[in-house]
Amino acid sequence: MNPNSLVSIDDLSKEQIIELLETARYFEEHPNHKILDGKVVATLFFEPSTRTRLSFETAVNRLGGRVIGFSDASTTSSSKGETLKDTIKMVSNYVDLIIMRHFLEGAARYATEVTEVPVINAGDGANQHPSQTMLDLYSILKTQGTLENLTITMVGDLKYGRTVHSLLMAMKYFNPTFRFVACDELKMPREYVEFCKKQGIAFEEHSDFSREVIDSSDIIYMTRVQRERFSDIMEYEKVKDLYTLHNAMLDTSKENLRILHPLPRVNEISQDVDDNPKAYYFDQARNGLYARQALICRALGITPEK
Ligand code: CP
């Protein structure tokens, strides 16, 4: 495995996370910094994406590198039966870095085992989404001025939501208090609850998205119920609209509260929240560009001269 690969947020130490956040801040101030001259990056998306793929590709372009890849695997030889192993080996012949999203949990780890080229996991099934976590951390830091001692409420699909799994793990360095708001069917998986216990992270589990929970939060992290992870569509229909954030629910919330969402949203944040200054999800997505510029440089072993 190339040591610069990033499969799980747990691959990064606290110091590495902080350094990446400082580099992201640098790129926010200097987004066009041509330090990838001669580098070619592959974006292999076996699952749909808007933000992750386009922000990674924008990041490469703004850094002066080149991008190859696909956003629809049905146009590639995987539709003829080529294995993931062979696909990764072939692409490794052409590029300096592979950025991959795949529907199978563990696919990114597997990819790192069959190539010497660094791999960045852009989401593997319901498992991990570490580049999203870097932009989430950057967004939290920018809006709160710190990552330490914050109360973070995660709402919605905590079972399949890879973004909440990655964020929860990264926050172990910063003494958070978590509230997990979900119905029984979509509760935070036991392994992450056990992770919190082992790390001494304070958490509460709620089925009600109550005023009390909202009013004591510094961050509310809304998530979409992921239809694509359900094998039974009736099960999805039962739970898809259980939690919707409306503007009126924020009337007595803390001044510093910010609403995050990895996006795309469906019904879980009402459009009347969009103009509330506490809504931060569109800015959060823009931060993805800077966080991903930092991750690409790390993966390629390039340090921008600051
Ligand atoms: N947040 C996120 O992963 O969005 P996309 O699925 O559009 O990439």
PDB file of C-alpha atoms and ligand atoms in Angstrom:
ATOM      1  CA  MET A   1       0.000   0.000   0.000  1.00  0.00           C
ATOM      2  CA  ASN A   2       1.250   3.455  -0.843  1.00  0.00           C
ATOM      3  CA  PRO A   3       1.630   5.276   2.519  1.00  0.00           C
ATOM      4  CA  ASN A   4       0.099   8.431   1.023  1.00  0.00           C
ATOM      5  CA  SER A   5      -3.198   6.656   0.326  1.00  0.00           C
ATOM      6  CA  LEU A   6      -6.247   7.739   2.312  1.00  0.00           C
ATOM      7  CA  VAL A   7      -8.851   5.030   2.866  1.00  0.00           C
ATOM      8  CA  SER A   8     -10.221   5.835   6.305  1.00  0.00           C
ATOM      9  CA  ILE A   9     -10.065   9.063   8.282  1.00  0.00           C
ATOM     10  CA  ASP A  10      -8.471   6.895  10.955  1.00  0.00           C
ATOM     11  CA  ASP A  11      -5.375   6.729   8.718  1.00  0.00           C
ATOM     12  CA  LEU A  12      -4.636  10.336   9.775  1.00  0.00           C
ATOM     13  CA  SER A  13      -3.158  11.492  13.078  1.00  0.00           C
ATOM     14  CA  LYS A  14      -4.366  14.657  14.809  1.00  0.00           C
ATOM     15  CA  GLU A  15      -1.217  16.455  13.623  1.00  0.00           C
ATOM     16  CA  GLN A  16      -1.815  15.374  10.019  1.00  0.00           C
ATOM     17  CA  ILE A  17      -5.440  16.549  10.190  1.00  0.00           C
ATOM     18  CA  ILE A  18      -4.407  19.941  11.549  1.00  0.00           C
ATOM     19  CA  GLU A  19      -1.702  20.307   8.893  1.00  0.00           C
ATOM     20  CA  LEU A  20      -4.242  19.462   6.160  1.00  0.00           C
ATOM     21  CA  LEU A  21      -6.648  22.058   7.554  1.00  0.00           C
ATOM     22  CA  GLU A  22      -3.879  24.679   7.477  1.00  0.00           C
ATOM     23  CA  THR A  23      -3.112  23.744   3.866  1.00  0.00           C
ATOM     24  CA  ALA A  24      -6.830  23.997   3.021  1.00  0.00           C
ATOM     25  CA  ARG A  25      -6.851  27.501   4.480  1.00  0.00           C
ATOM     26  CA  TYR A  26      -3.837  28.369   2.342  1.00  0.00           C
ATOM     27  CA  PHE A  27      -5.615  27.108  -0.794  1.00  0.00           C
ATOM     28  CA  GLU A  28      -8.727  29.088   0.074  1.00  0.00           C
ATOM     29  CA  GLU A  29      -6.515  32.186  -0.091  1.00  0.00           C
ATOM     30  CA  HIS A  30      -4.551  30.936  -3.154  1.00  0.00           C
ATOM     31  CA  PRO A  31      -6.852  28.570  -5.119  1.00  0.00           C
ATOM     32  CA  ASN A  32      -4.862  28.784  -8.344  1.00  0.00           C
ATOM     33  CA  HIS A  33      -1.466  27.410  -7.508  1.00  0.00           C
ATOM     34  CA  LYS A  34       0.138  25.482 -10.370  1.00  0.00           C
ATOM     35  CA  ILE A  35       2.118  22.863  -8.516  1.00  0.00           C
ATOM     36  CA  LEU A  36       0.826  19.712 -10.240  1.00  0.00           C
ATOM     37  CA  ASP A  37       2.483  20.348 -13.582  1.00  0.00           C
ATOM     38  CA  GLY A  38       2.978  16.978 -15.330  1.00  0.00           C
ATOM     39  CA  LYS A  39       0.766  15.067 -12.881  1.00  0.00           C
ATOM     40  CA  VAL A  40      -2.218  13.054 -14.081  1.00  0.00           C
ATOM     41  CA  VAL A  41      -5.029  12.127 -11.675  1.00  0.00           C
ATOM     42  CA  ALA A  42      -7.757   9.527 -12.306  1.00  0.00           C
ATOM     43  CA  THR A  43     -11.273   9.959 -10.927  1.00  0.00           C
ATOM     44  CA  LEU A  44     -13.012   6.574 -11.005  1.00  0.00           C
ATOM     45  CA  PHE A  45     -16.647   6.926  -9.936  1.00  0.00           C
ATOM     46  CA  PHE A  46     -18.558   3.649  -9.779  1.00  0.00           C
ATOM     47  CA  GLU A  47     -21.382   5.499  -7.956  1.00  0.00           C
ATOM     48  CA  PRO A  48     -23.059   8.833  -8.794  1.00  0.00           C
ATOM     49  CA  SER A  49     -21.590  12.069  -7.455  1.00  0.00           C
ATOM     50  CA  THR A  50     -21.861  15.796  -8.036  1.00  0.00           C
ATOM     51  CA  ARG A  51     -19.772  17.519  -5.367  1.00  0.00           C
ATOM     52  CA  THR A  52     -17.038  15.011  -4.660  1.00  0.00           C
ATOM     53  CA  ARG A  53     -16.069  14.318  -8.245  1.00  0.00           C
ATOM     54  CA  LEU A  54     -16.414  17.886  -9.505  1.00  0.00           C
ATOM     55  CA  SER A  55     -14.573  19.418  -6.557  1.00  0.00           C
ATOM     56  CA  PHE A  56     -11.735  16.883  -6.854  1.00  0.00           C
ATOM     57  CA  GLU A  57     -11.496  17.578 -10.586  1.00  0.00           C
ATOM     58  CA  THR A  58     -11.651  21.348 -10.031  1.00  0.00           C
ATOM     59  CA  ALA A  59      -8.933  20.976  -7.412  1.00  0.00           C
ATOM     60  CA  VAL A  60      -6.636  19.197  -9.881  1.00  0.00           C
ATOM     61  CA  ASN A  61      -7.363  21.780 -12.581  1.00  0.00           C
ATOM     62  CA  ARG A  62      -6.714  24.708 -10.263  1.00  0.00           C
ATOM     63  CA  LEU A  63      -3.426  23.098  -9.222  1.00  0.00           C
ATOM     64  CA  GLY A  64      -2.332  22.727 -12.840  1.00  0.00           C
ATOM     65  CA  GLY A  65      -2.635  18.935 -13.180  1.00  0.00           C
ATOM     66  CA  ARG A  66      -4.642  16.840 -15.661  1.00  0.00           C
ATOM     67  CA  VAL A  67      -7.621  14.570 -15.029  1.00  0.00           C
ATOM     68  CA  ILE A  68      -8.769  11.357 -16.672  1.00  0.00           C
ATOM     69  CA  GLY A  69     -11.537   9.051 -15.525  1.00  0.00           C
ATOM     70  CA  PHE A  70     -15.201   8.188 -15.661  1.00  0.00           C
ATOM     71  CA  SER A  71     -18.424   9.121 -13.894  1.00  0.00           C
ATOM     72  CA  ASP A  72     -20.400   6.188 -15.289  1.00  0.00           C
ATOM     73  CA  ALA A  73     -18.771   2.772 -14.956  1.00  0.00           C
ATOM     74  CA  SER A  74     -21.203   1.277 -17.493  1.00  0.00           C
ATOM     75  CA  THR A  75     -19.132   2.978 -20.214  1.00  0.00           C
ATOM     76  CA  THR A  76     -15.974   1.117 -19.116  1.00  0.00           C
ATOM     77  CA  SER A  77     -14.778  -2.446 -19.519  1.00  0.00           C
ATOM     78  CA  SER A  78     -16.099  -3.294 -16.060  1.00  0.00           C
ATOM     79  CA  SER A  79     -19.416  -3.711 -17.913  1.00  0.00           C
ATOM     80  CA  LYS A  80     -17.702  -6.516 -19.895  1.00  0.00           C
ATOM     81  CA  GLY A  81     -16.721  -8.239 -16.663  1.00  0.00           C
ATOM     82  CA  GLU A  82     -13.304  -6.704 -15.982  1.00  0.00           C
ATOM     83  CA  THR A  83     -12.549  -6.988 -12.273  1.00  0.00           C
ATOM     84  CA  LEU A  84     -11.868  -4.077  -9.959  1.00  0.00           C
ATOM     85  CA  LYS A  85      -8.347  -5.416  -9.497  1.00  0.00           C
ATOM     86  CA  ASP A  86      -7.628  -5.340 -13.240  1.00  0.00           C
ATOM     87  CA  THR A  87      -9.246  -1.918 -13.633  1.00  0.00           C
ATOM     88  CA  ILE A  88      -7.068  -0.465 -10.869  1.00  0.00           C
ATOM     89  CA  LYS A  89      -3.936  -2.113 -12.293  1.00  0.00           C
ATOM     90  CA  MET A  90      -4.655  -0.719 -15.759  1.00  0.00           C
ATOM     91  CA  VAL A  91      -5.373   2.802 -14.561  1.00  0.00           C
ATOM     92  CA  SER A  92      -2.219   2.684 -12.430  1.00  0.00           C
ATOM     93  CA  ASN A  93      -0.235   2.422 -15.666  1.00  0.00           C
ATOM     94  CA  TYR A  94      -1.397   5.885 -16.663  1.00  0.00           C
ATOM     95  CA  VAL A  95      -1.684   8.092 -13.580  1.00  0.00           C
ATOM     96  CA  ASP A  96       0.012   9.435 -10.448  1.00  0.00           C
ATOM     97  CA  LEU A  97      -3.056   9.303  -8.183  1.00  0.00           C
ATOM     98  CA  ILE A  98      -6.379   7.429  -8.165  1.00  0.00           C
ATOM     99  CA  ILE A  99      -9.491   8.928  -6.587  1.00  0.00           C
ATOM    100  CA  MET A 100     -12.209   6.308  -6.398  1.00  0.00           C
ATOM    101  CA  ARG A 101     -15.836   6.058  -5.286  1.00  0.00           C
ATOM    102  CA  HIS A 102     -17.313   2.571  -5.146  1.00  0.00           C
ATOM    103  CA  PHE A 103     -20.582   1.074  -3.934  1.00  0.00           C
ATOM    104  CA  LEU A 104     -18.836  -1.759  -2.061  1.00  0.00           C
ATOM    105  CA  GLU A 105     -17.578  -1.253   1.478  1.00  0.00           C
ATOM    106  CA  GLY A 106     -13.883  -2.076   1.548  1.00  0.00           C
ATOM    107  CA  ALA A 107     -13.350  -1.406  -2.180  1.00  0.00           C
ATOM    108  CA  ALA A 108     -10.949   1.472  -1.506  1.00  0.00           C
ATOM    109  CA  ARG A 109      -8.854  -0.604   0.895  1.00  0.00           C
ATOM    110  CA  TYR A 110      -8.769  -3.382  -1.688  1.00  0.00           C
ATOM    111  CA  ALA A 111      -7.638  -0.937  -4.378  1.00  0.00           C
ATOM    112  CA  THR A 112      -4.677   0.143  -2.229  1.00  0.00           C
ATOM    113  CA  GLU A 113      -3.620  -3.502  -1.993  1.00  0.00           C
ATOM    114  CA  VAL A 114      -3.324  -3.999  -5.744  1.00  0.00           C
ATOM    115  CA  THR A 115      -1.454  -0.818  -6.714  1.00  0.00           C
ATOM    116  CA  GLU A 116       1.548   1.230  -5.678  1.00  0.00           C
ATOM    117  CA  VAL A 117      -0.166   4.407  -6.868  1.00  0.00           C
ATOM    118  CA  PRO A 118      -1.765   6.389  -4.002  1.00  0.00           C
ATOM    119  CA  VAL A 119      -5.534   5.990  -3.700  1.00  0.00           C
ATOM    120  CA  ILE A 120      -7.985   8.431  -2.111  1.00  0.00           C
ATOM    121  CA  ASN A 121     -11.281   6.929  -1.022  1.00  0.00           C
ATOM    122  CA  ALA A 122     -14.086   9.157  -2.333  1.00  0.00           C
ATOM    123  CA  GLY A 123     -16.711   7.024  -0.555  1.00  0.00           C
ATOM    124  CA  ASP A 124     -17.030   3.232  -0.282  1.00  0.00           C
ATOM    125  CA  GLY A 125     -20.585   2.044   0.281  1.00  0.00           C
ATOM    126  CA  ALA A 126     -21.856   2.872   3.765  1.00  0.00           C
ATOM    127  CA  ASN A 127     -18.334   2.725   5.167  1.00  0.00           C
ATOM    128  CA  GLN A 128     -16.159   5.869   4.982  1.00  0.00           C
ATOM    129  CA  HIS A 129     -15.889   9.209   3.175  1.00  0.00           C
ATOM    130  CA  PRO A 130     -12.664  10.751   4.512  1.00  0.00           C
ATOM    131  CA  SER A 131     -12.350  13.650   2.065  1.00  0.00           C
ATOM    132  CA  GLN A 132     -15.871  14.744   3.068  1.00  0.00           C
ATOM    133  CA  THR A 133     -14.704  14.653   6.667  1.00  0.00           C
ATOM    134  CA  MET A 134     -11.794  16.961   5.917  1.00  0.00           C
ATOM    135  CA  LEU A 135     -14.157  19.532   4.423  1.00  0.00           C
ATOM    136  CA  ASP A 136     -16.565  19.032   7.327  1.00  0.00           C
ATOM    137  CA  LEU A 137     -13.766  19.649   9.817  1.00  0.00           C
ATOM    138  CA  TYR A 138     -12.649  22.684   7.860  1.00  0.00           C
ATOM    139  CA  SER A 139     -16.225  23.996   7.867  1.00  0.00           C
ATOM    140  CA  ILE A 140     -16.587  23.422  11.606  1.00  0.00           C
ATOM    141  CA  LEU A 141     -13.254  25.121  12.298  1.00  0.00           C
ATOM    142  CA  LYS A 142     -14.142  28.125  10.127  1.00  0.00           C
ATOM    143  CA  THR A 143     -17.564  28.621  11.686  1.00  0.00           C
ATOM    144  CA  GLN A 144     -16.762  27.834  15.332  1.00  0.00           C
ATOM    145  CA  GLY A 145     -13.154  29.045  15.510  1.00  0.00           C
ATOM    146  CA  THR A 146     -12.192  25.727  17.109  1.00  0.00           C
ATOM    147  CA  LEU A 147     -12.756  21.984  16.806  1.00  0.00           C
ATOM    148  CA  GLU A 148     -12.559  21.448  20.551  1.00  0.00           C
ATOM    149  CA  ASN A 149     -15.420  20.800  23.012  1.00  0.00           C
ATOM    150  CA  LEU A 150     -18.313  21.170  20.567  1.00  0.00           C
ATOM    151  CA  THR A 151     -21.796  19.647  20.770  1.00  0.00           C
ATOM    152  CA  ILE A 152     -22.566  18.026  17.441  1.00  0.00           C
ATOM    153  CA  THR A 153     -26.000  16.636  16.611  1.00  0.00           C
ATOM    154  CA  MET A 154     -26.176  14.102  13.794  1.00  0.00           C
ATOM    155  CA  VAL A 155     -29.650  13.552  12.348  1.00  0.00           C
ATOM    156  CA  GLY A 156     -31.227  11.104   9.932  1.00  0.00           C
ATOM    157  CA  ASP A 157     -29.582   8.109   8.316  1.00  0.00           C
ATOM    158  CA  LEU A 158     -26.845   7.274  10.787  1.00  0.00           C
ATOM    159  CA  LYS A 159     -26.801   3.621   9.733  1.00  0.00           C
ATOM    160  CA  TYR A 160     -25.776   4.014   6.105  1.00  0.00           C
ATOM    161  CA  GLY A 161     -24.342   7.544   6.288  1.00  0.00           C
ATOM    162  CA  ARG A 162     -20.632   7.165   5.612  1.00  0.00           C
ATOM    163  CA  THR A 163     -20.073  10.887   6.209  1.00  0.00           C
ATOM    164  CA  VAL A 164     -21.249  10.669   9.816  1.00  0.00           C
ATOM    165  CA  HIS A 165     -19.144   7.560  10.406  1.00  0.00           C
ATOM    166  CA  SER A 166     -15.983   9.306   9.201  1.00  0.00           C
ATOM    167  CA  LEU A 167     -16.724  12.556  11.043  1.00  0.00           C
ATOM    168  CA  LEU A 168     -17.414  10.745  14.287  1.00  0.00           C
ATOM    169  CA  MET A 169     -14.041   9.003  14.077  1.00  0.00           C
ATOM    170  CA  ALA A 170     -12.112  12.182  13.267  1.00  0.00           C
ATOM    171  CA  MET A 171     -13.664  14.078  16.172  1.00  0.00           C
ATOM    172  CA  LYS A 172     -12.091  11.680  18.677  1.00  0.00           C
ATOM    173  CA  TYR A 173      -9.150  14.089  18.853  1.00  0.00           C
ATOM    174  CA  PHE A 174     -11.286  17.088  19.849  1.00  0.00           C
ATOM    175  CA  ASN A 175     -13.415  16.107  22.859  1.00  0.00           C
ATOM    176  CA  PRO A 176     -16.863  16.386  21.250  1.00  0.00           C
ATOM    177  CA  THR A 177     -20.302  15.664  22.705  1.00  0.00           C
ATOM    178  CA  PHE A 178     -22.514  13.891  20.184  1.00  0.00           C
ATOM    179  CA  ARG A 179     -26.276  13.602  19.891  1.00  0.00           C
ATOM    180  CA  PHE A 180     -27.403  10.882  17.510  1.00  0.00           C
ATOM    181  CA  VAL A 181     -30.982  11.502  16.334  1.00  0.00           C
ATOM    182  CA  ALA A 182     -32.409   8.602  14.332  1.00  0.00           C
ATOM    183  CA  CYS A 183     -35.239   6.117  14.211  1.00  0.00           C
ATOM    184  CA  ASP A 184     -34.583   2.533  15.296  1.00  0.00           C
ATOM    185  CA  GLU A 185     -34.078   1.368  11.698  1.00  0.00           C
ATOM    186  CA  LEU A 186     -31.333   3.952  11.018  1.00  0.00           C
ATOM    187  CA  LYS A 187     -29.554   4.192  14.362  1.00  0.00           C
ATOM    188  CA  MET A 188     -25.812   4.695  14.595  1.00  0.00           C
ATOM    189  CA  PRO A 189     -24.290   1.203  14.105  1.00  0.00           C
ATOM    190  CA  ARG A 190     -23.048  -0.537  17.210  1.00  0.00           C
ATOM    191  CA  GLU A 191     -19.416  -0.457  16.049  1.00  0.00           C
ATOM    192  CA  TYR A 192     -19.449   3.371  16.101  1.00  0.00           C
ATOM    193  CA  VAL A 193     -21.256   3.483  19.430  1.00  0.00           C
ATOM    194  CA  GLU A 194     -18.588   1.144  20.787  1.00  0.00           C
ATOM    195  CA  PHE A 195     -15.936   3.399  19.243  1.00  0.00           C
ATOM    196  CA  CYS A 196     -17.333   6.354  21.223  1.00  0.00           C
ATOM    197  CA  LYS A 197     -17.322   4.339  24.438  1.00  0.00           C
ATOM    198  CA  LYS A 198     -13.761   3.156  23.886  1.00  0.00           C
ATOM    199  CA  GLN A 199     -12.548   6.682  23.108  1.00  0.00           C
ATOM    200  CA  GLY A 200     -14.412   8.197  26.069  1.00  0.00           C
ATOM    201  CA  ILE A 201     -16.573  10.332  23.757  1.00  0.00           C
ATOM    202  CA  ALA A 202     -19.807  11.603  25.333  1.00  0.00           C
ATOM    203  CA  PHE A 203     -22.927  10.766  23.331  1.00  0.00           C
ATOM    204  CA  GLU A 204     -26.695  10.457  23.646  1.00  0.00           C
ATOM    205  CA  GLU A 205     -29.104   8.622  21.364  1.00  0.00           C
ATOM    206  CA  HIS A 206     -32.497  10.236  20.650  1.00  0.00           C
ATOM    207  CA  SER A 207     -35.458   9.358  18.486  1.00  0.00           C
ATOM    208  CA  ASP A 208     -36.943  12.887  18.902  1.00  0.00           C
ATOM    209  CA  PHE A 209     -35.436  15.864  17.107  1.00  0.00           C
ATOM    210  CA  SER A 210     -36.513  18.055  20.000  1.00  0.00           C
ATOM    211  CA  ARG A 211     -36.156  21.769  20.671  1.00  0.00           C
ATOM    212  CA  GLU A 212     -33.906  20.893  23.614  1.00  0.00           C
ATOM    213  CA  VAL A 213     -31.516  18.997  21.335  1.00  0.00           C
ATOM    214  CA  ILE A 214     -31.503  21.791  18.737  1.00  0.00           C
ATOM    215  CA  ASP A 215     -31.023  24.588  21.263  1.00  0.00           C
ATOM    216  CA  SER A 216     -27.973  23.010  22.867  1.00  0.00           C
ATOM    217  CA  SER A 217     -26.155  22.208  19.593  1.00  0.00           C
ATOM    218  CA  ASP A 218     -23.163  24.018  18.084  1.00  0.00           C
ATOM    219  CA  ILE A 219     -23.431  21.986  14.884  1.00  0.00           C
ATOM    220  CA  ILE A 220     -26.446  20.164  13.465  1.00  0.00           C
ATOM    221  CA  TYR A 221     -25.340  17.694  10.820  1.00  0.00           C
ATOM    222  CA  MET A 222     -28.380  16.668   8.758  1.00  0.00           C
ATOM    223  CA  THR A 223     -28.204  13.630   6.465  1.00  0.00           C
ATOM    224  CA  ARG A 224     -30.270  12.202   3.634  1.00  0.00           C
ATOM    225  CA  VAL A 225     -31.956   8.826   4.019  1.00  0.00           C
ATOM    226  CA  GLN A 226     -30.101   6.905   1.348  1.00  0.00           C
ATOM    227  CA  ARG A 227     -32.621   5.182  -0.832  1.00  0.00           C
ATOM    228  CA  GLU A 228     -29.873   3.389  -2.767  1.00  0.00           C
ATOM    229  CA  ARG A 229     -28.815   1.401   0.336  1.00  0.00           C
ATOM    230  CA  PHE A 230     -32.272  -0.164   0.934  1.00  0.00           C
ATOM    231  CA  SER A 231     -33.078  -3.540  -0.575  1.00  0.00           C
ATOM    232  CA  ASP A 232     -36.791  -3.114   0.321  1.00  0.00           C
ATOM    233  CA  ILE A 233     -38.274   0.136  -1.034  1.00  0.00           C
ATOM    234  CA  MET A 234     -41.200  -0.097   1.433  1.00  0.00           C
ATOM    235  CA  GLU A 235     -38.720   0.119   4.303  1.00  0.00           C
ATOM    236  CA  TYR A 236     -37.299   3.275   2.731  1.00  0.00           C
ATOM    237  CA  GLU A 237     -40.769   4.806   2.314  1.00  0.00           C
ATOM    238  CA  LYS A 238     -41.466   4.199   6.005  1.00  0.00           C
ATOM    239  CA  VAL A 239     -38.472   6.205   7.256  1.00  0.00           C
ATOM    240  CA  LYS A 240     -37.585   8.675   4.508  1.00  0.00           C
ATOM    241  CA  ASP A 241     -39.392  11.755   5.886  1.00  0.00           C
ATOM    242  CA  LEU A 242     -39.146  11.267   9.640  1.00  0.00           C
ATOM    243  CA  TYR A 243     -36.804  14.204  10.279  1.00  0.00           C
ATOM    244  CA  THR A 244     -37.125  17.538   8.491  1.00  0.00           C
ATOM    245  CA  LEU A 245     -35.489  20.729   9.732  1.00  0.00           C
ATOM    246  CA  HIS A 246     -37.704  23.836   9.288  1.00  0.00           C
ATOM    247  CA  ASN A 247     -36.632  27.431   9.822  1.00  0.00           C
ATOM    248  CA  ALA A 248     -39.017  27.958  12.741  1.00  0.00           C
ATOM    249  CA  MET A 249     -37.250  25.167  14.639  1.00  0.00           C
ATOM    250  CA  LEU A 250     -34.137  27.374  14.817  1.00  0.00           C
ATOM    251  CA  ASP A 251     -35.793  30.359  16.550  1.00  0.00           C
ATOM    252  CA  THR A 252     -34.179  29.787  19.942  1.00  0.00           C
ATOM    253  CA  SER A 253     -30.987  28.051  18.780  1.00  0.00           C
ATOM    254  CA  LYS A 254     -27.507  29.211  19.792  1.00  0.00           C
ATOM    255  CA  GLU A 255     -26.021  32.175  17.931  1.00  0.00           C
ATOM    256  CA  ASN A 256     -23.016  30.108  16.807  1.00  0.00           C
ATOM    257  CA  LEU A 257     -25.111  27.172  15.572  1.00  0.00           C
ATOM    258  CA  ARG A 258     -24.405  26.164  11.982  1.00  0.00           C
ATOM    259  CA  ILE A 259     -26.381  23.661   9.919  1.00  0.00           C
ATOM    260  CA  LEU A 260     -24.247  21.269   7.909  1.00  0.00           C
ATOM    261  CA  HIS A 261     -25.305  18.635   5.385  1.00  0.00           C
ATOM    262  CA  PRO A 262     -22.984  16.695   3.066  1.00  0.00           C
ATOM    263  CA  LEU A 263     -25.648  17.079   0.336  1.00  0.00           C
ATOM    264  CA  PRO A 264     -27.481  16.139  -1.790  1.00  0.00           C
ATOM    265  CA  ARG A 265     -30.576  16.861   0.296  1.00  0.00           C
ATOM    266  CA  VAL A 266     -34.025  15.575  -0.483  1.00  0.00           C
ATOM    267  CA  ASN A 267     -36.622  16.599   2.159  1.00  0.00           C
ATOM    268  CA  GLU A 268     -34.560  16.718   5.338  1.00  0.00           C
ATOM    269  CA  ILE A 269     -33.863  20.468   5.235  1.00  0.00           C
ATOM    270  CA  SER A 270     -36.785  22.633   4.240  1.00  0.00           C
ATOM    271  CA  GLN A 271     -35.929  25.313   1.662  1.00  0.00           C
ATOM    272  CA  ASP A 272     -37.017  27.983   4.136  1.00  0.00           C
ATOM    273  CA  VAL A 273     -33.794  27.282   6.076  1.00  0.00           C
ATOM    274  CA  ASP A 274     -31.597  28.275   3.131  1.00  0.00           C
ATOM    275  CA  ASP A 275     -31.697  32.016   3.842  1.00  0.00           C
ATOM    276  CA  ASN A 276     -31.069  31.634   7.552  1.00  0.00           C
ATOM    277  CA  PRO A 277     -27.485  32.792   8.328  1.00  0.00           C
ATOM    278  CA  LYS A 278     -27.062  29.563  10.302  1.00  0.00           C
ATOM    279  CA  ALA A 279     -27.437  27.483   7.114  1.00  0.00           C
ATOM    280  CA  TYR A 280     -23.910  26.613   6.037  1.00  0.00           C
ATOM    281  CA  TYR A 281     -24.300  23.621   3.687  1.00  0.00           C
ATOM    282  CA  PHE A 282     -23.597  25.435   0.415  1.00  0.00           C
ATOM    283  CA  ASP A 283     -20.467  27.080   1.857  1.00  0.00           C
ATOM    284  CA  GLN A 284     -19.527  23.674   3.260  1.00  0.00           C
ATOM    285  CA  ALA A 285     -19.574  22.210  -0.251  1.00  0.00           C
ATOM    286  CA  ARG A 286     -17.351  25.051  -1.501  1.00  0.00           C
ATOM    287  CA  ASN A 287     -14.868  24.269   1.271  1.00  0.00           C
ATOM    288  CA  GLY A 288     -14.559  20.851  -0.360  1.00  0.00           C
ATOM    289  CA  LEU A 289     -12.453  22.358  -3.097  1.00  0.00           C
ATOM    290  CA  TYR A 290      -9.801  23.642  -0.669  1.00  0.00           C
ATOM    291  CA  ALA A 291      -9.820  20.545   1.528  1.00  0.00           C
ATOM    292  CA  ARG A 292      -9.405  18.347  -1.553  1.00  0.00           C
ATOM    293  CA  GLN A 293      -6.579  20.476  -2.923  1.00  0.00           C
ATOM    294  CA  ALA A 294      -4.806  19.811   0.378  1.00  0.00           C
ATOM    295  CA  LEU A 295      -5.523  16.053   0.190  1.00  0.00           C
ATOM    296  CA  ILE A 296      -4.295  15.779  -3.398  1.00  0.00           C
ATOM    297  CA  CYS A 297      -1.008  17.486  -2.491  1.00  0.00           C
ATOM    298  CA  ARG A 298      -0.541  15.167   0.470  1.00  0.00           C
ATOM    299  CA  ALA A 299      -1.239  12.086  -1.664  1.00  0.00           C
ATOM    300  CA  LEU A 300       1.299  13.211  -4.251  1.00  0.00           C
ATOM    301  CA  GLY A 301       3.893  14.181  -1.653  1.00  0.00           C
ATOM    302  CA  ILE A 302       3.850  17.828  -2.768  1.00  0.00           C
ATOM    303  CA  THR A 303       4.082  20.649  -0.232  1.00  0.00           C
ATOM    304  CA  PRO A 304       2.869  24.043  -1.419  1.00  0.00           C
ATOM    305  CA  GLU A 305       5.324  26.834  -0.652  1.00  0.00           C
ATOM    306  CA  LYS A 306       3.279  28.973   1.701  1.00  0.00           C
TER     307      LYS A 306
HETATM  308  N1   CP B   1     -21.338  14.875  -0.276  1.00  0.00           N
HETATM  309  C1   CP B   1     -21.190  14.079  -1.359  1.00  0.00           C
HETATM  310  O1   CP B   1     -20.491  13.054  -1.303  1.00  0.00           O
HETATM  311  O2   CP B   1     -21.844  14.515  -2.456  1.00  0.00           O
HETATM  312  P1   CP B   1     -21.827  13.806  -3.877  1.00  0.00           P
HETATM  313  O3   CP B   1     -22.476  12.450  -3.701  1.00  0.00           O
HETATM  314  O4   CP B   1     -22.581  14.708  -4.791  1.00  0.00           O
HETATM  315  O5   CP B   1     -20.391  13.634  -4.289  1.00  0.00           O
END
